[in-house]
Short mmCIF file of C-alpha atoms in Angstrom, two decimals:
data_model
loop_
_atom_site.label_atom_id
_atom_site.label_comp_id
_atom_site.label_asym_id
_atom_site.label_seq_id
_atom_site.Cartn_x
_atom_site.Cartn_y
_atom_site.Cartn_z
CA MET K 56 -23.87 -55.39 11.40
CA LEU K 57 -21.49 -55.69 8.45
CA PHE K 58 -24.03 -53.97 6.17
CA ARG K 59 -24.43 -51.08 8.60
CA SER K 60 -20.67 -50.75 8.90
CA ASN K 61 -20.25 -50.60 5.12
CA THR K 62 -23.06 -48.05 4.83
CA ALA K 63 -21.52 -45.87 7.51
CA SER K 64 -18.16 -46.03 5.73
CA VAL K 65 -19.73 -45.05 2.41
CA ASN K 66 -21.56 -42.11 4.02
CA PHE K 67 -18.36 -40.98 5.70
CA PHE K 68 -16.41 -40.96 2.44
CA GLU K 69 -19.27 -39.21 0.62
CA LYS K 70 -19.40 -36.46 3.23
CA THR K 71 -15.62 -36.15 3.16
CA GLY K 72 -15.65 -35.88 -0.64
CA LYS K 73 -18.37 -33.22 -0.55
CA THR K 74 -16.43 -31.24 2.06
CA ILE K 75 -13.25 -31.38 -0.01
CA ARG K 76 -15.09 -30.34 -3.18
CA SER K 77 -16.79 -27.49 -1.33
CA SER K 78 -13.45 -26.31 0.06
CA LEU K 79 -11.82 -26.43 -3.38
CA ASN K 80 -14.70 -24.47 -4.88
CA SER K 81 -14.40 -21.86 -2.14
CA ILE K 82 -10.68 -21.53 -2.77
CA LEU K 83 -11.25 -21.07 -6.51
CA TYR K 84 -13.96 -18.47 -5.91
CA ALA K 85 -11.69 -16.67 -3.42
CA LEU K 86 -8.85 -16.61 -5.97
CA GLY K 87 -11.22 -15.21 -8.59
CA PHE K 88 -12.39 -12.56 -6.14
CA PHE K 89 -8.76 -11.66 -5.35
CA TYR K 90 -8.04 -11.32 -9.07
CA ASN K 91 -10.96 -8.91 -9.53
CA VAL K 92 -9.86 -6.85 -6.53
CA MET K 93 -6.31 -6.57 -7.86
CA LYS K 94 -7.63 -5.43 -11.24
CA GLU K 95 -9.57 -2.62 -9.59
CA VAL K 96 -6.66 -1.63 -7.34
CA VAL K 97 -4.63 -0.63 -10.40
CA GLY K 98 -7.11 2.09 -11.39
CA PHE K 99 -8.34 3.03 -7.91
CA PHE K 100 -5.85 5.86 -7.33
CA ARG K 101 -6.10 7.20 -10.86
CA ARG K 102 -9.65 8.44 -10.54
CA LYS K 103 -11.38 10.60 -7.98
CA GLN K 104 -14.14 8.72 -6.22
CA ALA K 105 -16.06 8.40 -2.99
CA GLY K 106 -14.10 5.24 -2.21
CA TYR K 107 -11.35 7.40 -0.70
CA LYS K 108 -13.63 8.13 2.26
CA VAL K 109 -14.10 4.39 2.83
CA LEU K 110 -10.31 3.96 2.62
CA VAL K 111 -9.66 6.64 5.25
CA PHE K 112 -12.23 5.19 7.66
CA GLN K 113 -10.79 1.70 7.17
CA ILE K 114 -7.27 2.87 8.00
CA LEU K 115 -8.54 4.73 11.06
CA PHE K 116 -10.42 1.69 12.35
CA THR K 117 -7.86 -0.98 11.48
CA GLY K 118 -4.66 0.95 12.10
CA TYR K 119 -5.20 3.87 14.46
CA GLU K 120 -7.75 2.34 16.84
CA ALA K 121 -5.73 -0.88 17.19
CA LEU K 122 -2.49 0.95 17.95
CA ILE K 123 -2.86 0.91 21.75
CA ILE K 124 -3.49 -2.85 21.82
CA ASN K 125 -0.52 -3.41 19.55
CA VAL K 126 1.81 -1.27 21.68
CA ILE K 127 0.82 -3.04 24.90
CA MET K 128 1.43 -6.44 23.33
CA ALA K 129 4.77 -5.35 21.86
CA VAL K 130 6.12 -4.00 25.15
CA SER K 131 4.89 -7.08 27.03
CA ILE K 132 6.49 -9.52 24.58
CA GLY K 133 9.76 -7.59 24.53
CA ALA K 134 9.83 -7.53 28.33
CA ALA K 135 9.10 -11.26 28.54
CA VAL K 136 11.93 -12.09 26.13
CA ILE K 137 14.38 -9.99 28.16
CA VAL K 138 13.34 -11.52 31.47
CA ILE K 139 13.60 -15.09 30.16
CA GLY K 140 16.85 -14.41 28.30
CA THR K 141 18.63 -12.78 31.21
CA GLY K 142 17.76 -15.79 33.33
CA LEU K 143 18.88 -18.49 30.89
CA LEU K 144 21.60 -17.19 28.56
CA PRO K 145 24.22 -16.27 31.23
CA GLN K 146 24.20 -19.91 32.34
CA PHE K 147 25.64 -20.85 28.94
CA GLY K 148 27.87 -17.81 28.57
CA GLN K 149 25.83 -16.50 25.63
CA THR K 150 24.60 -13.16 26.91
CA GLN K 151 25.24 -11.43 23.55
CA LEU K 152 22.68 -13.71 21.90
CA MET K 153 20.00 -11.76 23.76
CA TYR K 154 19.84 -9.10 21.05
CA GLN K 155 19.68 -11.60 18.19
CA ILE K 156 16.90 -13.55 19.91
CA LEU K 157 15.01 -10.36 20.65
CA ILE K 158 15.16 -9.27 17.00
CA LEU K 159 14.29 -12.75 15.75
CA ILE K 160 11.21 -13.04 17.94
CA ILE K 161 9.96 -9.47 17.66
CA THR K 162 10.83 -8.49 14.09
CA ARG K 163 10.60 -11.74 12.18
CA GLU K 164 7.98 -13.79 13.98
CA LEU K 165 5.71 -12.41 16.68
CA GLY K 166 5.57 -8.86 15.34
CA PRO K 167 3.68 -9.60 12.12
CA LEU K 168 1.94 -12.70 13.50
CA LEU K 169 0.39 -11.15 16.63
CA THR K 170 -0.48 -8.01 14.70
CA ALA K 171 -2.27 -10.16 12.13
CA PHE K 172 -4.26 -11.90 14.87
CA VAL K 173 -5.35 -8.55 16.33
CA VAL K 174 -6.37 -7.21 12.92
CA THR K 175 -8.23 -10.44 12.16
CA ALA K 176 -10.15 -10.35 15.44
CA ARG K 177 -11.12 -6.67 15.05
CA SER K 178 -11.24 -5.77 11.38
CA GLY K 179 -11.76 -9.19 9.83
CA THR K 180 -14.93 -9.79 11.82
CA ALA K 181 -16.15 -6.23 11.25
CA ILE K 182 -15.63 -6.38 7.47
CA ALA K 183 -17.32 -9.75 7.11
CA THR K 184 -20.38 -8.78 9.16
CA GLU K 185 -20.65 -5.34 7.55
CA LEU K 186 -20.57 -6.68 3.99
CA GLY K 187 -22.84 -9.56 4.95
CA THR K 188 -25.39 -7.07 6.30
CA MET K 189 -25.19 -5.08 3.07
CA VAL K 190 -25.86 -8.22 1.05
CA VAL K 191 -28.90 -9.13 3.15
CA ASN K 192 -30.27 -5.57 2.89
CA ASN K 193 -29.84 -5.64 -0.92
CA GLU K 194 -27.40 -2.72 -0.80
CA ILE K 195 -24.98 -4.49 -3.15
CA GLU K 196 -27.72 -4.79 -5.76
CA ALA K 197 -28.53 -1.12 -5.29
CA TYR K 198 -24.90 -0.20 -6.04
CA ILE K 199 -24.95 -2.30 -9.19
CA ALA K 200 -28.29 -0.78 -10.29
CA SER K 201 -26.81 2.69 -9.79
CA GLY K 202 -23.84 1.85 -12.00
CA ILE K 203 -21.36 1.67 -9.11
CA ASN K 204 -18.90 -1.20 -9.11
CA PRO K 205 -19.07 -2.79 -5.62
CA ILE K 206 -15.55 -4.18 -5.99
CA SER K 207 -14.12 -0.73 -6.67
CA TYR K 208 -16.19 1.11 -4.07
CA LEU K 209 -16.40 -1.44 -1.24
CA ALA K 210 -13.67 -4.06 -1.68
CA VAL K 211 -10.65 -2.09 -2.89
CA PRO K 212 -10.65 0.55 -0.10
CA ARG K 213 -10.89 -2.18 2.54
CA PHE K 214 -8.18 -4.19 0.81
CA VAL K 215 -5.78 -1.23 0.67
CA GLY K 216 -6.73 0.01 4.14
CA VAL K 217 -6.18 -3.32 5.90
CA THR K 218 -2.93 -4.03 4.05
CA VAL K 219 -1.45 -0.59 4.76
CA SER K 220 -2.57 -0.77 8.39
CA MET K 221 -0.91 -4.16 8.79
CA LEU K 222 2.40 -2.77 7.56
CA VAL K 223 2.22 0.30 9.81
CA LEU K 224 1.12 -1.66 12.89
CA THR K 225 3.95 -4.15 12.36
CA VAL K 226 6.48 -1.31 12.24
CA TYR K 227 5.07 0.08 15.51
CA PHE K 228 5.15 -3.39 17.07
CA ASN K 229 8.82 -3.74 16.17
CA ILE K 230 9.73 -0.29 17.52
CA PHE K 231 7.88 -0.60 20.81
CA GLY K 232 8.86 -4.24 21.24
CA LEU K 233 12.55 -3.42 20.96
CA LEU K 234 12.43 -0.14 22.88
CA GLY K 235 10.00 -1.41 25.50
CA SER K 236 12.39 -4.18 26.33
CA PHE K 237 15.00 -1.52 27.13
CA GLY K 238 12.90 -0.37 30.08
CA VAL K 239 12.96 -3.89 31.50
CA VAL K 240 16.71 -4.10 30.95
CA GLN K 241 17.12 -0.95 33.02
CA VAL K 242 15.23 -2.53 35.91
CA ILE K 243 17.23 -5.78 35.80
CA ARG K 244 20.66 -4.36 34.94
CA ALA K 245 21.10 -0.69 34.10
CA ILE K 246 23.07 -0.12 30.90
CA PRO K 247 23.62 3.07 28.87
CA VAL K 248 21.16 3.77 26.08
CA ARG K 249 23.99 4.03 23.55
CA GLU K 250 25.35 0.61 24.47
CA TYR K 251 21.93 -1.01 24.21
CA LEU K 252 21.12 0.60 20.86
CA THR K 253 24.60 -0.19 19.49
CA ASN K 254 24.29 -3.88 20.35
CA LEU K 255 20.76 -3.92 18.97
CA MET K 256 21.74 -2.33 15.65
CA GLN K 257 24.71 -4.67 15.29
CA ALA K 258 22.40 -7.66 15.61
CA LEU K 259 19.70 -6.15 13.36
CA GLN K 260 20.04 -6.96 9.67
CA PHE K 261 18.14 -5.67 6.67
CA LYS K 262 16.74 -9.12 5.93
CA ASP K 263 15.12 -9.16 9.38
CA ILE K 264 13.13 -6.05 8.52
CA LEU K 265 12.41 -7.25 4.98
CA LEU K 266 11.11 -10.63 6.13
CA GLY K 267 8.86 -9.06 8.76
CA MET K 268 7.42 -6.59 6.25
CA LEU K 269 6.87 -9.37 3.70
CA LYS K 270 4.88 -11.34 6.24
CA ALA K 271 2.88 -8.25 7.20
CA LEU K 272 2.05 -7.62 3.54
CA VAL K 273 0.95 -11.21 2.91
CA PHE K 274 -1.05 -11.34 6.14
CA GLY K 275 -2.80 -8.07 5.29
CA ILE K 276 -3.80 -9.41 1.88
CA ILE K 277 -5.11 -12.64 3.42
CA ILE K 278 -7.16 -10.86 6.09
CA SER K 279 -8.75 -8.35 3.73
CA VAL K 280 -9.54 -10.78 0.91
CA MET K 281 -10.91 -13.63 3.07
CA SER K 282 -12.98 -11.29 5.26
CA MET K 283 -14.58 -9.60 2.25
CA PHE K 284 -15.09 -12.91 0.48
CA GLN K 285 -16.88 -14.45 3.46
CA GLY K 286 -19.01 -11.35 3.92
CA LEU K 287 -20.07 -11.22 0.29
CA SER K 288 -20.78 -14.97 0.32
CA VAL K 289 -23.79 -14.43 2.61
CA ASN K 290 -27.08 -15.27 0.91
CA ARG K 291 -30.38 -13.80 2.04
CA ALA K 292 -30.71 -14.87 5.69
CA SER K 293 -29.61 -12.53 8.45
CA THR K 294 -28.63 -15.56 10.53
CA GLU K 295 -25.72 -16.13 8.13
CA ILE K 296 -24.07 -12.82 9.07
CA PRO K 297 -22.46 -13.95 12.37
CA VAL K 298 -21.52 -17.23 10.69
CA ALA K 299 -19.67 -15.24 8.02
CA GLY K 300 -17.72 -13.45 10.75
CA ILE K 301 -16.76 -16.75 12.37
CA LYS K 302 -15.74 -18.25 9.02
CA ALA K 303 -13.68 -15.15 8.21
CA VAL K 304 -11.72 -15.38 11.45
CA GLY K 305 -11.19 -19.14 11.14
CA SER K 306 -10.05 -19.05 7.51
CA CYS K 307 -7.78 -16.05 8.12
CA ILE K 308 -6.03 -17.67 11.09
CA VAL K 309 -5.47 -20.94 9.22
CA LEU K 310 -4.10 -19.21 6.10
CA ILE K 311 -1.95 -16.82 8.16
CA VAL K 312 -0.30 -19.71 10.02
CA ILE K 313 0.27 -21.61 6.75
CA ALA K 314 1.74 -18.51 5.08
CA ASP K 315 3.95 -17.81 8.09
CA VAL K 316 5.36 -21.34 8.06
CA PHE K 317 5.86 -21.24 4.28
CA ILE K 318 7.72 -17.91 4.30
CA THR K 319 9.87 -18.99 7.26
CA VAL K 320 10.77 -22.31 5.63
CA MET K 321 11.60 -20.62 2.31
CA GLN K 322 14.04 -18.39 4.17
CA TYR K 323 16.15 -21.36 5.24
CA VAL K 324 15.86 -23.46 2.08
#
């Protein structure tokens, strides 16, 4: 029994060590991939190329087609904050804190975070499976044989498109989250539009907008890079394509949460 226990312990530590080494290797490869993408981004807009078409389609899919979902979420979250706040804050005589809480939740936290989750679920999965399919069908090798850089033609437009879409969707989330909450305020307690906007602008600070946009930028980079990396990591089996999509979503969510916590903590340090 003791021998079996020791063997099981050794196997456990070996598997754990292999998992850690594999994760570290993946992180290093992902960083190298990100470096190559950033190198190509510098020269992408200087030369005319077919990659612009890929960029436009990526912005349409990631930004425009996700706009309705984003608006519905923004209005719902803003309404929920107003309903909860109007029920709790008057009990403590802190009704004016409503606007600060609304801006804190919408602009700094849930705006970029929920937008990132939507983009990950839609575009992250799509990018990973699309690139994985291209790898399996030997399309990447065909690009290389034709003298086309896959990073410049495939990766850079998706990187720019997802990042720009994240920034734009976050702005829309903030606008509709703050304005949508006004409709709920009118139902609960009618107040003039000027009074509501005045109180809102007094509570809104430039650093609130800056922090939200910084998170949106970082989240967009994470989603685009990790989705493309997982898609291009597919080998030759078509069964790996859905796995790449699952890995892309999982890795994006984990890194987004870590980045969100890190940026938030750095704000108060």
